[in-house]
Amino acid sequence: MDNIQIAEMFNRMAKLLEFKGENPFKTRAYTNAARSIKGLDEELSVLYKSGVMDSIPGVGEALKSKIVEILETGSFDAYERTIKEIPPGIMEIMDIPGIGPKMTRSFYEKLGATSVEELSKAAREHRIRRLPRMGEKHEEKILRSIVRMQQDKDHGRHPIAFAGEIAKQIRDELSSSPHIEKVVIAGSLRRKKDTVGDIDLIAISNEPEKAIRFFVNMEQVEEIVESGTSKGAVLYPGNLRVDLRVVEMASFGSMIQHFTGSKEHNIHLRKIALSKGYSLNEYGFKNEISGKLTPCSKEKEIYDFLGLEYLPPEIREDMGEIEASLTGKLPRLIEKEDIKGDLHVHSNWSDGVNSIEELAQAAIQRGYEYIAITDHSHSTGIANGLSEKRLLEHIKIIDTLNEKTDDIRILSGTECDIRADGKLDYSNEILEKLDIVIVAVHAGLEQDRNKITRRIVAALENEHVDILAHPTGRKLGKRPAYDIDMDKMISVAKENEKILEINSSPWRLDLNDTNARKAKEQGVMLAINTDTHTIEHFDNISFGIDVARRGWVESDDVINTMNLKQLCARLGILK
DNA sequence: GCCGTTTTCGGCCCGACTGTTTTCAGTCG
């Protein structure tokens, strides 16, 4: 059991207890503990073995013994007993947006609904409107929610590239309203999460109600979820929820801080505020005694007030950033300007669109010192992978181009397939002739954990290999990461001084933030590459930078922040 | 169930909106 699974088990327990109507603070204790566990740097199983499981915030004696029980048996008695009392479909009912534990309980007790299907039937038969505090509108809302939930197979998460585009369009449209002075993007989009659940926008306006009316009446809105005096929420096509908060200039900093989140980060900040005698909300600091509100027009004022260094949005996850800020140990996060070149680029020799010259020109325009042309190897037949003979010609062409220009250095490389048995697609004699060797898995993604881990480990142990590309193979919304032992992969990379890639393609973002942070902490070097197949893809680098920043990655952790001379020294390129 | 630089008991992050009822519970972010 890893930390995520244990945290999930506590979260499920909290939901079950809420349904049962237990003391809400007891259920919150489970939620708090789950959040705290998710933020741990070290696996609980490791902490337990070394006997240092004390001092996890929110985990006291009772929950600690439950963690031990989970680690030893895979579950805990209280959970098993509770789940047996409750019909299995109940959890699913609580997952319907707009329906919480209280309503679920009422539907169960008064209507006997134990599944989404039964609830849906009850709504269609108008039995829900007869319940206390229920009515016609609730009935309709429930039916709509159920339909939407069943249509939404991706669990409501949208890749950042998709949601980001829509957000910018909506921002621009809102900005055209005469009632709105300025619109900014907040929420997980501002924190640059790889996928987002919704779009959060903040508008500055002196006429909030008119601003909200403009918002909910925009052309593409499919459904109005909420429309109040300072807040509106709508659904866009694709079941994409968009929230707008309207605020006056004086509280703008407080509002954007609040709605940038994360929720966990904010809860932590509010606790610090309380310890100083203030409560913190989206309008400012409120003195607990006098009740006087101090609004913040700039976000930085909030962190100043709390005695914290300003925290970049990307790391506001309550994953240690507040402690790091208090102890002066905040990382200086990498920036796009630190990148000196791209080490994963495809030309029209394999499945890329552009010639090597065109790619080199585009890289020069972006101010790069170098690029590596890393076309596919022959196993990737569908991508017109290069035979050994074509690869040798490829190297020659690149040599010739390098002789013609001083503006950029083109490195000869490959994205060499790691075959199903862990062998590489080219012989060592060939690999030796290249400046840089990237390896990657493109087939046999369904192998079991041991097999695929061994396969990648074997590749990382090859002396000619430099970088492992898109290390987990995931594609957002399309396929999950392959089942790999990440800790093992990182430690092998470390031992063999190999580099792990953060692939910047917005559909990959692989390594992800969590794994990038893990690799960095273990001292493994990273590369932030675009996997460019057409020159526009070079611009995807910003997505990779976002992931790296979320992973607390600094410039020194990334190989392609090196200048050409340093890079050649690190990769052992002599000429 | 957790937690404490006034506390080992009595608190526990904070506010908007909806739908219902007429003062608020439930849900959400």
Coordinates of N, CA and C in Angstrom, one line a residue, chain A residues 333-345 368 370-372 436 438 467-471 499-505 509-512 516 520 524-532 537-562 567:
Chain A
L333 N 12.7 28.4 -8.5 CA 12.1 27.5 -9.5 C 12.7 27.9 -10.9
I334 N 12.9 26.8 -11.7 CA 13.3 27.0 -13.1 C 12.4 28.0 -13.9
E335 N 13.0 28.7 -14.8 CA 12.1 29.5 -15.7 C 12.4 29.2 -17.1
K336 N 11.5 29.6 -18.0 CA 11.6 29.3 -19.4 C 12.9 29.8 -20.0
E337 N 13.3 31.0 -19.5 CA 14.5 31.7 -20.0 C 15.8 30.9 -19.7
D338 N 15.7 29.9 -18.8 CA 16.9 29.2 -18.4 C 17.2 28.1 -19.5
I339 N 16.2 27.8 -20.3 CA 16.4 26.7 -21.3 C 17.3 27.1 -22.4
K340 N 18.3 26.3 -22.7 CA 19.3 26.7 -23.7 C 19.2 25.9 -25.0
G341 N 18.4 24.8 -24.9 CA 18.2 24.0 -26.1 C 17.2 22.9 -25.9
D342 N 16.9 22.2 -27.0 CA 15.9 21.1 -26.9 C 16.6 19.8 -27.4
L343 N 16.5 18.8 -26.6 CA 17.2 17.5 -26.8 C 16.3 16.4 -27.4
H344 N 15.1 16.7 -27.8 CA 14.3 15.6 -28.3 C 13.4 16.2 -29.4
V345 N 13.9 16.1 -30.6 CA 13.3 16.7 -31.8 C 13.3 15.7 -33.0
Y368 N 18.0 29.4 -28.9 CA 18.7 28.2 -28.4 C 20.2 28.1 -28.9
Y370 N 21.6 25.0 -28.9 CA 21.7 23.6 -29.5 C 20.4 22.9 -29.6
I371 N 20.3 22.0 -30.6 CA 19.2 21.1 -30.6 C 19.7 19.7 -30.9
A372 N 19.0 18.7 -30.4 CA 19.4 17.3 -30.8 C 18.3 16.8 -31.7
I436 N 24.1 11.9 -28.8 CA 23.2 11.8 -27.7 C 22.2 10.6 -28.0
I438 N 18.7 8.9 -26.8 CA 17.5 8.9 -26.0 C 16.9 7.5 -26.2
I467 N 19.4 9.6 -22.1 CA 18.1 10.1 -21.6 C 17.0 9.0 -21.8
L468 N 16.2 8.9 -20.8 CA 15.0 8.1 -20.9 C 13.8 9.0 -21.2
A469 N 13.2 8.9 -22.4 CA 12.1 9.8 -22.8 C 10.8 9.3 -22.2
H470 N 9.9 10.3 -22.1 CA 8.5 10.0 -21.5 C 8.5 8.7 -20.7
P471 N 9.1 8.8 -19.5 CA 9.4 7.6 -18.7 C 8.2 6.7 -18.3
I499 N 19.7 10.5 -17.4 CA 18.8 11.6 -17.3 C 17.4 11.2 -17.6
L500 N 16.4 11.7 -16.8 CA 15.0 11.4 -17.0 C 14.4 12.6 -17.7
E501 N 13.5 12.3 -18.6 CA 12.9 13.4 -19.4 C 11.6 13.9 -18.7
I502 N 11.4 15.2 -18.8 CA 10.0 15.7 -18.6 C 9.6 16.1 -20.1
N503 N 8.7 15.3 -20.6 CA 8.2 15.5 -22.0 C 7.2 16.5 -22.0
S504 N 7.4 17.6 -22.7 CA 6.5 18.8 -22.6 C 5.3 18.7 -23.5
S505 N 5.1 17.7 -24.3 CA 3.9 17.5 -25.1 C 2.7 17.6 -24.1
L509 N 3.1 15.2 -20.7 CA 3.6 15.8 -19.5 C 4.1 14.6 -18.6
D510 N 5.2 14.0 -19.0 CA 5.7 12.8 -18.5 C 7.2 12.8 -18.5
L511 N 7.9 12.8 -17.3 CA 7.4 12.7 -16.0 C 6.4 13.7 -15.6
N512 N 5.5 13.3 -14.6 CA 4.6 14.3 -14.1 C 5.3 15.1 -12.9
A516 N 8.8 14.1 -11.0 CA 9.9 15.0 -11.3 C 10.5 15.4 -10.0
K520 N 14.3 14.7 -8.7 CA 15.1 15.8 -8.3 C 15.7 15.5 -6.9
V524 N 18.6 13.0 -9.3 CA 18.7 12.6 -10.8 C 18.5 13.8 -11.6
M525 N 19.3 13.9 -12.7 CA 19.3 15.0 -13.6 C 18.0 14.8 -14.5
L526 N 17.4 16.0 -14.8 CA 16.3 15.9 -15.7 C 16.6 16.7 -17.0
A527 N 15.8 16.3 -18.0 CA 15.8 17.1 -19.3 C 14.4 17.5 -19.6
I528 N 14.2 18.8 -20.0 CA 12.9 19.2 -20.3 C 12.8 19.4 -21.9
N529 N 12.2 18.4 -22.5 CA 12.2 18.4 -24.0 C 10.8 18.5 -24.5
T530 N 10.7 18.9 -25.8 CA 9.4 19.0 -26.4 C 8.9 17.9 -27.3
D531 N 9.8 17.0 -27.7 CA 9.4 15.9 -28.6 C 8.8 16.5 -29.8
T532 N 9.4 17.6 -30.3 CA 8.9 18.3 -31.4 C 8.7 17.5 -32.7
H537 N 5.7 22.9 -32.2 CA 5.8 22.2 -31.0 C 6.9 22.7 -30.1
F538 N 7.9 23.4 -30.6 CA 9.0 24.0 -29.8 C 8.3 24.8 -28.6
D539 N 7.2 25.4 -29.0 CA 6.6 26.3 -27.9 C 6.0 25.6 -26.8
N540 N 5.8 24.3 -27.0 CA 5.3 23.5 -25.9 C 6.2 23.4 -24.6
I541 N 7.4 23.9 -24.8 CA 8.4 23.9 -23.7 C 7.8 24.5 -22.5
S542 N 6.9 25.5 -22.6 CA 6.3 26.1 -21.4 C 5.5 25.1 -20.6
F543 N 4.9 24.2 -21.2 CA 4.1 23.1 -20.5 C 5.1 22.3 -19.6
G544 N 6.2 22.0 -20.2 CA 7.2 21.2 -19.5 C 7.8 22.0 -18.3
I545 N 8.0 23.3 -18.6 CA 8.5 24.1 -17.5 C 7.5 24.2 -16.3
D546 N 6.2 24.2 -16.7 CA 5.2 24.2 -15.7 C 5.3 23.0 -14.8
V547 N 5.4 21.8 -15.4 CA 5.5 20.6 -14.7 C 6.7 20.6 -13.8
A548 N 7.9 21.1 -14.3 CA 9.1 21.1 -13.6 C 8.9 22.0 -12.3
R549 N 8.3 23.2 -12.6 CA 8.2 24.1 -11.4 C 7.3 23.5 -10.4
R550 N 6.2 22.8 -10.8 CA 5.4 22.1 -9.8 C 6.1 21.1 -9.1
G551 N 7.2 20.5 -9.7 CA 8.0 19.5 -9.1 C 9.2 20.1 -8.3
W552 N 9.2 21.4 -8.0 CA 10.2 22.1 -7.3 C 11.6 22.1 -8.0
V553 N 11.6 21.9 -9.3 CA 12.8 21.8 -10.0 C 13.5 23.1 -10.2
E554 N 14.8 23.1 -10.0 CA 15.6 24.4 -10.2 C 16.4 24.2 -11.5
S555 N 16.9 25.3 -11.9 CA 17.7 25.4 -13.1 C 18.8 24.3 -13.1
D556 N 19.5 24.2 -12.0 CA 20.7 23.3 -11.9 C 20.3 21.8 -12.0
D557 N 19.0 21.5 -11.9 CA 18.6 20.1 -12.0 C 18.4 19.7 -13.4
V558 N 18.4 20.6 -14.4 CA 18.0 20.3 -15.7 C 19.2 20.5 -16.7
I559 N 19.4 19.4 -17.4 CA 20.6 19.4 -18.3 C 20.5 20.4 -19.4
N560 N 19.3 20.7 -20.0 CA 19.3 21.6 -21.1 C 19.2 23.1 -20.6
T561 N 19.6 23.3 -19.4 CA 19.9 24.7 -19.0 C 21.4 25.0 -19.1
M562 N 22.1 23.9 -19.4 CA 23.6 24.1 -19.5 C 23.9 24.8 -20.8
L567 N 27.2 21.2 -21.6 CA 26.4 20.1 -22.1 C 27.3 19.0 -22.7

